[in-house]
XYZ file of C-alpha atoms in Angstrom:
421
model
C -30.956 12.536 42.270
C -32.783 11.302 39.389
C -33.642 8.656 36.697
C -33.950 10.073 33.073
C -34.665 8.293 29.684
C -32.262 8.759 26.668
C -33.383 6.896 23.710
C -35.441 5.305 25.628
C -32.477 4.059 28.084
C -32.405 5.111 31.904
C -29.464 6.895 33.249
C -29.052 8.606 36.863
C -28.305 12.369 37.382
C -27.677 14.368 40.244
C -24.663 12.563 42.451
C -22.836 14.599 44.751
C -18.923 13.582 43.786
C -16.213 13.227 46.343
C -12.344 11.712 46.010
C -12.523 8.108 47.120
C -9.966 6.882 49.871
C -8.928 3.422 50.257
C -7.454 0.732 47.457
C -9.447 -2.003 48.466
C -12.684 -2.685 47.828
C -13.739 -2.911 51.475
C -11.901 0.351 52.538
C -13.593 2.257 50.005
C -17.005 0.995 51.098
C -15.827 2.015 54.675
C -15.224 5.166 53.608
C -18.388 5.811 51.542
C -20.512 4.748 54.667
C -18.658 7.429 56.822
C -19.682 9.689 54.223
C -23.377 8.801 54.448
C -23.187 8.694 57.593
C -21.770 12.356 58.393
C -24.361 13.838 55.612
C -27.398 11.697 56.854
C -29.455 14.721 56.477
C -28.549 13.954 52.732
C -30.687 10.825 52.712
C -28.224 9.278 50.499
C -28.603 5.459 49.507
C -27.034 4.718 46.896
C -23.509 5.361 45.271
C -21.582 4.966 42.080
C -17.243 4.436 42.039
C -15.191 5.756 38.924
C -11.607 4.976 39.523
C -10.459 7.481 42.553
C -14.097 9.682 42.856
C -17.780 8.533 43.836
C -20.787 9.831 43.523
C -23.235 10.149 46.157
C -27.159 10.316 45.713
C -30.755 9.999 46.951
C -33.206 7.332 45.145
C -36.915 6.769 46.054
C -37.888 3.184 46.345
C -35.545 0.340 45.478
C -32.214 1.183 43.916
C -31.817 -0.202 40.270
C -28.545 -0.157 38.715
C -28.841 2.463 36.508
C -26.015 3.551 35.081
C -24.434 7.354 35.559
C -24.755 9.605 32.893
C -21.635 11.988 33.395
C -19.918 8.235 33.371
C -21.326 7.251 30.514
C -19.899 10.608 28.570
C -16.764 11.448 30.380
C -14.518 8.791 28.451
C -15.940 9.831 25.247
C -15.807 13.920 25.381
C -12.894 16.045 26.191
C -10.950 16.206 29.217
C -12.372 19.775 30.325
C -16.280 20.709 29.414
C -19.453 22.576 30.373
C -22.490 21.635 29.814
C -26.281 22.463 30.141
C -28.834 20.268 28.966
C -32.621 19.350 28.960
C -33.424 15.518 29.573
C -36.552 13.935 30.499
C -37.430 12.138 33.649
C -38.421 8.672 33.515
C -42.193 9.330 34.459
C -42.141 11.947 31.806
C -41.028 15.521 33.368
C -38.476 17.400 31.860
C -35.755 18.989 34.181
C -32.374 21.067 32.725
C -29.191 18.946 33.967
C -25.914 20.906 34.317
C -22.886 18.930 33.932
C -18.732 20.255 34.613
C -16.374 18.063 34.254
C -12.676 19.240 34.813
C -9.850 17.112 33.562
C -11.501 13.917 33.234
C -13.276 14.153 36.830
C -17.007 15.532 37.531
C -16.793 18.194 40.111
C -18.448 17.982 43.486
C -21.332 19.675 41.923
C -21.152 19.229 38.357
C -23.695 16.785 38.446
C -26.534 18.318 39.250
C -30.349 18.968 37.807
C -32.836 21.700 38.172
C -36.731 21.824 37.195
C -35.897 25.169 35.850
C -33.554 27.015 32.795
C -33.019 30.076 35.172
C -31.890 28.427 38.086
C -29.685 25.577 35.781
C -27.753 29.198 33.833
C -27.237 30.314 37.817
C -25.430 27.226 38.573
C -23.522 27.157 34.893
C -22.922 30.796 36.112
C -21.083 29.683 38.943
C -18.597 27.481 36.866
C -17.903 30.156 34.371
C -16.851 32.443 37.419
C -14.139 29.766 39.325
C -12.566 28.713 35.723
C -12.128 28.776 32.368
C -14.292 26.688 29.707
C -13.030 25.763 26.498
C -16.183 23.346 25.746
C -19.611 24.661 26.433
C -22.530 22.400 25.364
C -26.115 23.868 25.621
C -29.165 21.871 24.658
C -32.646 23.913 24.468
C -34.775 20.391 23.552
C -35.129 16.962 24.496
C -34.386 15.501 20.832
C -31.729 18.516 20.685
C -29.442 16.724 24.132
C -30.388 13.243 22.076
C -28.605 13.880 18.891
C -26.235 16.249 20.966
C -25.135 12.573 23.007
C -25.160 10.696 20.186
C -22.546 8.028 19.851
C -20.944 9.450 22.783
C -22.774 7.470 25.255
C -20.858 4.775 27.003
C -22.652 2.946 29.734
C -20.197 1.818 32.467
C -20.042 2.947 36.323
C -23.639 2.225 37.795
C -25.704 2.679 40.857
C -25.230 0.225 43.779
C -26.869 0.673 47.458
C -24.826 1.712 49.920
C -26.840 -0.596 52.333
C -24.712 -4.534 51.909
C -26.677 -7.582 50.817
C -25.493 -10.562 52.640
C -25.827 -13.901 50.692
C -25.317 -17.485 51.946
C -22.575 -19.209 51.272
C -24.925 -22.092 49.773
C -26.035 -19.604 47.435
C -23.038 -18.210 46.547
C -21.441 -21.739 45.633
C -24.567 -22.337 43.680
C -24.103 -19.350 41.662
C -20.436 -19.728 41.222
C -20.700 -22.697 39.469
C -23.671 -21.900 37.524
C -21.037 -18.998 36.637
C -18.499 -21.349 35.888
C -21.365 -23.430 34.004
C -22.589 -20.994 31.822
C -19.180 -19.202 31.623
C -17.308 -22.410 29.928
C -20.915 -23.126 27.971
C -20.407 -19.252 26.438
C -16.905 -19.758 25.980
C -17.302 -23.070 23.981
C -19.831 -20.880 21.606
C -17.492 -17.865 21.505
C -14.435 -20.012 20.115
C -16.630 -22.024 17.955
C -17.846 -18.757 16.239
C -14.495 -16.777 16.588
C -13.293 -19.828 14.138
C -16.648 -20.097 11.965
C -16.203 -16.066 11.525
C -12.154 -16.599 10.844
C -13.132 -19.288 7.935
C -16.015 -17.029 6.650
C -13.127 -13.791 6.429
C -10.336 -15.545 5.103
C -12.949 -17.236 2.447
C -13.693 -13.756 1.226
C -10.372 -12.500 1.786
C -9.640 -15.209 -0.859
C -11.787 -14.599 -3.386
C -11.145 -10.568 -3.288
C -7.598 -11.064 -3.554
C -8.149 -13.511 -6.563
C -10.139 -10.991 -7.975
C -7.890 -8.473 -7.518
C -4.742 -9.711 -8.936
C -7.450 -10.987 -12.202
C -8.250 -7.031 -12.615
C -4.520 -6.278 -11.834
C -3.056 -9.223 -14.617
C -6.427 -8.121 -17.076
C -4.534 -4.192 -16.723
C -1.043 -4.689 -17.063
C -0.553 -7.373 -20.243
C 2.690 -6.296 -20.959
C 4.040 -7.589 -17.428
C 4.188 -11.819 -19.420
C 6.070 -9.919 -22.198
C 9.487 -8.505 -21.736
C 10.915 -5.930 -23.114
C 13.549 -7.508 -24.895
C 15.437 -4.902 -26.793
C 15.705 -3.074 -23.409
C 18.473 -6.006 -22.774
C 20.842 -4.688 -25.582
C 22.938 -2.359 -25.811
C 22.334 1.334 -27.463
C 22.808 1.782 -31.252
C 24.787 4.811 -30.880
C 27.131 2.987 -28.550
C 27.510 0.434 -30.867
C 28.462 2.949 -33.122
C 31.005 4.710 -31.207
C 32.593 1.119 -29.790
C 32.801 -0.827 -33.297
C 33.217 1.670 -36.538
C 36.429 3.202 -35.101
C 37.887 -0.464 -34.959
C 36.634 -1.487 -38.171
C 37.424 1.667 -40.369
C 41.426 1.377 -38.581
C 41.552 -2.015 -40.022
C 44.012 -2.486 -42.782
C 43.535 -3.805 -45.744
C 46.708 -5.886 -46.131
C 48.413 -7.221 -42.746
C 51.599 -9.023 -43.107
C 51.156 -9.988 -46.731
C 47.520 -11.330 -45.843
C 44.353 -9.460 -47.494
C 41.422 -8.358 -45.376
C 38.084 -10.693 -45.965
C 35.455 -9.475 -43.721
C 35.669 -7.678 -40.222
C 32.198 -8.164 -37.964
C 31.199 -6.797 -34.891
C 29.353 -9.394 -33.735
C 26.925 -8.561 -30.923
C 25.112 -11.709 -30.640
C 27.716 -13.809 -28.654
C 27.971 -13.596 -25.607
C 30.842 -11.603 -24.782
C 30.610 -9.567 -27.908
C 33.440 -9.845 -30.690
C 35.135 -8.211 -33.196
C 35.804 -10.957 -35.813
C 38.035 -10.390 -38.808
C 38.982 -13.418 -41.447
C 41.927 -13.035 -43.976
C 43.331 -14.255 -47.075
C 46.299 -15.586 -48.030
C 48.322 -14.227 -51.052
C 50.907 -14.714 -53.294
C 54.238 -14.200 -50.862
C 52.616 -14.219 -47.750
C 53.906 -16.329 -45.108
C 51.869 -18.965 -43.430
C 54.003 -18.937 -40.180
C 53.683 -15.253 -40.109
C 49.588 -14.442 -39.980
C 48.037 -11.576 -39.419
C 48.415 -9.255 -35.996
C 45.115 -8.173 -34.467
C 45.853 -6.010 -31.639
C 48.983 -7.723 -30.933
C 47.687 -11.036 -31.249
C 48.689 -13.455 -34.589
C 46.015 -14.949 -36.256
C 44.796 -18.608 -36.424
C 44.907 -20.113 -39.211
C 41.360 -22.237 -40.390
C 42.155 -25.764 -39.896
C 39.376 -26.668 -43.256
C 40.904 -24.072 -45.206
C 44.535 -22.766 -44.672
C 44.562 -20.570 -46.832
C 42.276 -18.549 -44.601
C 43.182 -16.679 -41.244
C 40.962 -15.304 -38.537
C 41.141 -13.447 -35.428
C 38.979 -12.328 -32.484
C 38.959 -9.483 -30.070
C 36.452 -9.529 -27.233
C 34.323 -6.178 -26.799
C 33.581 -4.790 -23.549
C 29.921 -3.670 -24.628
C 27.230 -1.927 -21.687
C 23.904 -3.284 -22.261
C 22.010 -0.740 -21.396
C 19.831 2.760 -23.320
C 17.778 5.199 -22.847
C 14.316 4.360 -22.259
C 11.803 5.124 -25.072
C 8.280 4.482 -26.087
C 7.805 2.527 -29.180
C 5.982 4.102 -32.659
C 3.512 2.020 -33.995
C 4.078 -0.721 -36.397
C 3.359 1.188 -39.264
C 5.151 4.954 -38.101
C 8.103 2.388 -37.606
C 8.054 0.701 -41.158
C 7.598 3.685 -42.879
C 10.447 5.089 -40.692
C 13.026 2.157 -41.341
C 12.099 2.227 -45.031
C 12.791 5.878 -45.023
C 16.339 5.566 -43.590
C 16.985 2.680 -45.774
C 16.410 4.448 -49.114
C 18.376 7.403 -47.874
C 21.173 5.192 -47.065
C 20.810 3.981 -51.041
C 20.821 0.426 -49.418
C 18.728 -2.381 -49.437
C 16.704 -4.051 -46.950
C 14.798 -7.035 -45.991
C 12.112 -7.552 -43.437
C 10.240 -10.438 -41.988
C 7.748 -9.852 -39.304
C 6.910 -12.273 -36.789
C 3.283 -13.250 -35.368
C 2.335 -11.545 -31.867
C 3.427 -13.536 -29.150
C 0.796 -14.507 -26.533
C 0.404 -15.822 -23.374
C -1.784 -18.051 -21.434
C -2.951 -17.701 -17.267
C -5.166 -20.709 -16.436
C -4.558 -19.997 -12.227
C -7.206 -17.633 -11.843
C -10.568 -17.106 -10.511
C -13.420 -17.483 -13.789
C -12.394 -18.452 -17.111
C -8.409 -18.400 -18.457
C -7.089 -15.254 -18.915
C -5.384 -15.129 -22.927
C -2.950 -12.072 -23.526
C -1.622 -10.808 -27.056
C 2.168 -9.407 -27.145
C 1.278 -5.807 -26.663
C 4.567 -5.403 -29.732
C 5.376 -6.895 -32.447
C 9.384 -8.580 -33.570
C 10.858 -8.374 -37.062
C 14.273 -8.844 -38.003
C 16.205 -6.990 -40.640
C 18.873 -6.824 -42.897
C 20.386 -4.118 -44.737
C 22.833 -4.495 -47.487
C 25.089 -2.854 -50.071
C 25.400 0.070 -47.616
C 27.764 2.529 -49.798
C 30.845 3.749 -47.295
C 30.138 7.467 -47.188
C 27.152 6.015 -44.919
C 29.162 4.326 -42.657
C 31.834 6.960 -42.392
C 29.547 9.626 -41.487
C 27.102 7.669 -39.364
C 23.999 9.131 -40.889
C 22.560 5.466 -41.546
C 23.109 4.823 -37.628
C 21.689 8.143 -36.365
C 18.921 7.236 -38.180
C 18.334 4.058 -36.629
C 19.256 5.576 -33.335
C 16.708 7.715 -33.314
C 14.603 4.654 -33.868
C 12.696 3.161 -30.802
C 13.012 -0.748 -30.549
C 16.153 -0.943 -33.002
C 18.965 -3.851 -32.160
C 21.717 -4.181 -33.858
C 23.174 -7.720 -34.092
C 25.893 -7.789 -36.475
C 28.115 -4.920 -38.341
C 30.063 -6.381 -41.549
C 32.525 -5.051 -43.524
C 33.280 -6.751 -46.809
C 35.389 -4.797 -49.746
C 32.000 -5.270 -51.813
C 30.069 -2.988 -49.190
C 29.008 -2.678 -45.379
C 25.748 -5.288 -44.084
C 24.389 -4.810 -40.653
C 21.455 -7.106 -39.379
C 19.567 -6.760 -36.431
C 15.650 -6.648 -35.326
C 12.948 -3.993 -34.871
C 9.863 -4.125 -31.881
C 6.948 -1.989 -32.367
C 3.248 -1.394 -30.971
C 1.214 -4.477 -32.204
């Protein structure tokens, strides 16, 4: 057995490795000592226990705890490997160290070093003859086994002598509570910088995470401006739900002259609200029937009737991207002069929005779209009755309809427009 250098670290090579008997720690001492004692030809002096083996081996002089080598790389490598490798002694010499370890346990020999490569391949030789070898690692050069080991190396299982050193019990109280000393002493220090390190983390935990969700609110602007129009309900279900209605509705019920009809889509539920007139030989206790409902008659003005009927409405369309301001002006313009209508716009300044609870200066956002409402008058019929004027604003992202009115004079519908700022 031998002491090498490894980065400039001493490990021992060489043990003879046997299965350990005995739990306790005095059995298995027992049993080592038998071991020595039956192989004293052997010389050995010194031994190293990994969980149910030991290794046995020979040291000149006194016995420093050097830790094993095949230890130090068996929890880090696979469970089954061959090796071969040149290491250099710790006065300098180099010797070729062959190493077989067989799952997870050094053989009996598979520790073992040589001065020379041919008698180190005759050994590997051996090992390739009694088994099979997945893993074979050969090393021609010092710095080769050195960058072969690296971060691999574990130190754990060293060297102890197999001859017992018997301290007083003085001694041993002395040291057990300069142990217990120096053991609370560390501990104090540990917990004191386990807590200095835990404020010093979550500090900079802090301030990424504020800088984070900064970046993540400076990216998404349109996240402090909803998308309102997204709340209303499709213009071609508008369409289909109130024109039927209001194209059935007679112009003369029970003596009493139609006024207006509306779909109106602003309250909340929807209604279809129609107001009539009174004429000559119409009877006042005998209003108009909406849907088998009479009439109420207006308590300013009796000579006028009106009804409601609620309308079950789904709030909900297909999801589209918005044109520009000016692709959608042009657009509604377009559809408004095809309708032979008239139209009025007013636009309304870009909403914005203001985050003061974040890390630097206060974030400012602009409305990423801009509102206008609309209204378009002295729609002519034949544009009503064959729904061109609604397929047209349909097909028009960010359109909501709010009101639909009939009048004898003409159609009117209102509503609003949202389009990229």
């Amino acid at each position: 057995m031998l002491s090498i250098k490894i980065n400039g670290r001493a490990y021992a090579v060489g043990l003879w490795w046997q299965v350990l008997n005995g739990t306790k720690k005095r059995d298995q001492l027992d049993h080592i000592r038998k071991q020595v004692a039956e192989f004293k030809e052997e010389h050995f002096n010194c031994y190293v226990i990994r969980n149910s083996q030991f290794g046995l081996g020979n040291l000149e002089g006194k016995i420093k705890s050097y830790p094993s080598l095949v230890c130090a790389l068996i929890d880090r490598t696979p469970d089954t490997w061959l090796g071969r490798f040149l290491l250099e002694e710790s006065e300098g010499q180099q010797l070729w160290w062959v190493c077989a370890v067989k799952d997870g346990k050094p053989l009996a020999d598979g520790d073992a070093i040589f001065t020379s490569l041919e008698e180190a391949d005759s050994h590997l030789k051996r090992f390739r003859a009694i088994s099979q070898w997945e893993t074979e690692i050969l090393t021609d050069t010092v710095d080769g086994t050195a960058e072969q080991f690296k971060g691999l190396i574990k130190p754990a299982q060293r060297l102890r002598s197999v001859e017992e050193r018997r301290i007083p019990t003085s001694l041993k109280l002395i040291i057990f509570l300069l142990i217990l000393v120096g053991g609370y002493s560390a501990y104090t220090k540990y917990e004191e910088q386990k807590l200095a390190d835990f404020k010093r983390i979550q500090q900079q935990m802090n301030a990424k995470n504020a800088l984070d969700r900064r970046k993540a609110l400076e990216e998404a602007p349109e996240q402090f401006f909803p998308k309102v129009w997204e709340q209303f309900p499709d213009v071609a279900h508008v369409a289909t739900l109130c024109l039927p209605i209001m194209q059935n509705i007679s112009l003369y019920n029970n003596g009493w002259a139609l006024y207006s009809t509306t779909c109106d889509l602003k309250t909340i539920p929807p209604l279809l609200k129609t107001e009539w007139n009174h004429t000559k030989g119409a009877r006042f206790d005998a209003p108009p029937v909406m849907f088998g409902d009479p009439a109420s008659l207006d308590t300013k003005t009796p000579t006028k009737a009106v009804s409601s009927y609620t309308l079950h409405i789904e709030c909900k369309r297909p999801s589209k991207e918005l044109f520009p301001k000016k692709k959608a002006v042009g657009k509604l313009y377009q559809l408004t002069a095809a309708a032979q209508a008239h139209i009025n716009v007013t636009w309304s300044e870009p909403k914005t929005h203001k985050v003061s609870d974040v890390i630097g200066k206060p974030l400012f956002f602009t409305s990423p779209w801009r509102h206008c409402k609309w209204t378009l008058s002295g729609i002519p019929s034949t544009a009503i009755t064959d729904q061109s004027l609604l397929n047209s604003l349909h097909d028009l992202p960010g359109v909501v309809i709010n009101h639909i009115t009939y009048l004898p004079q003409g159609w009117t519908i209102t509503g609003e427009l949202y389009a990229k700022n």
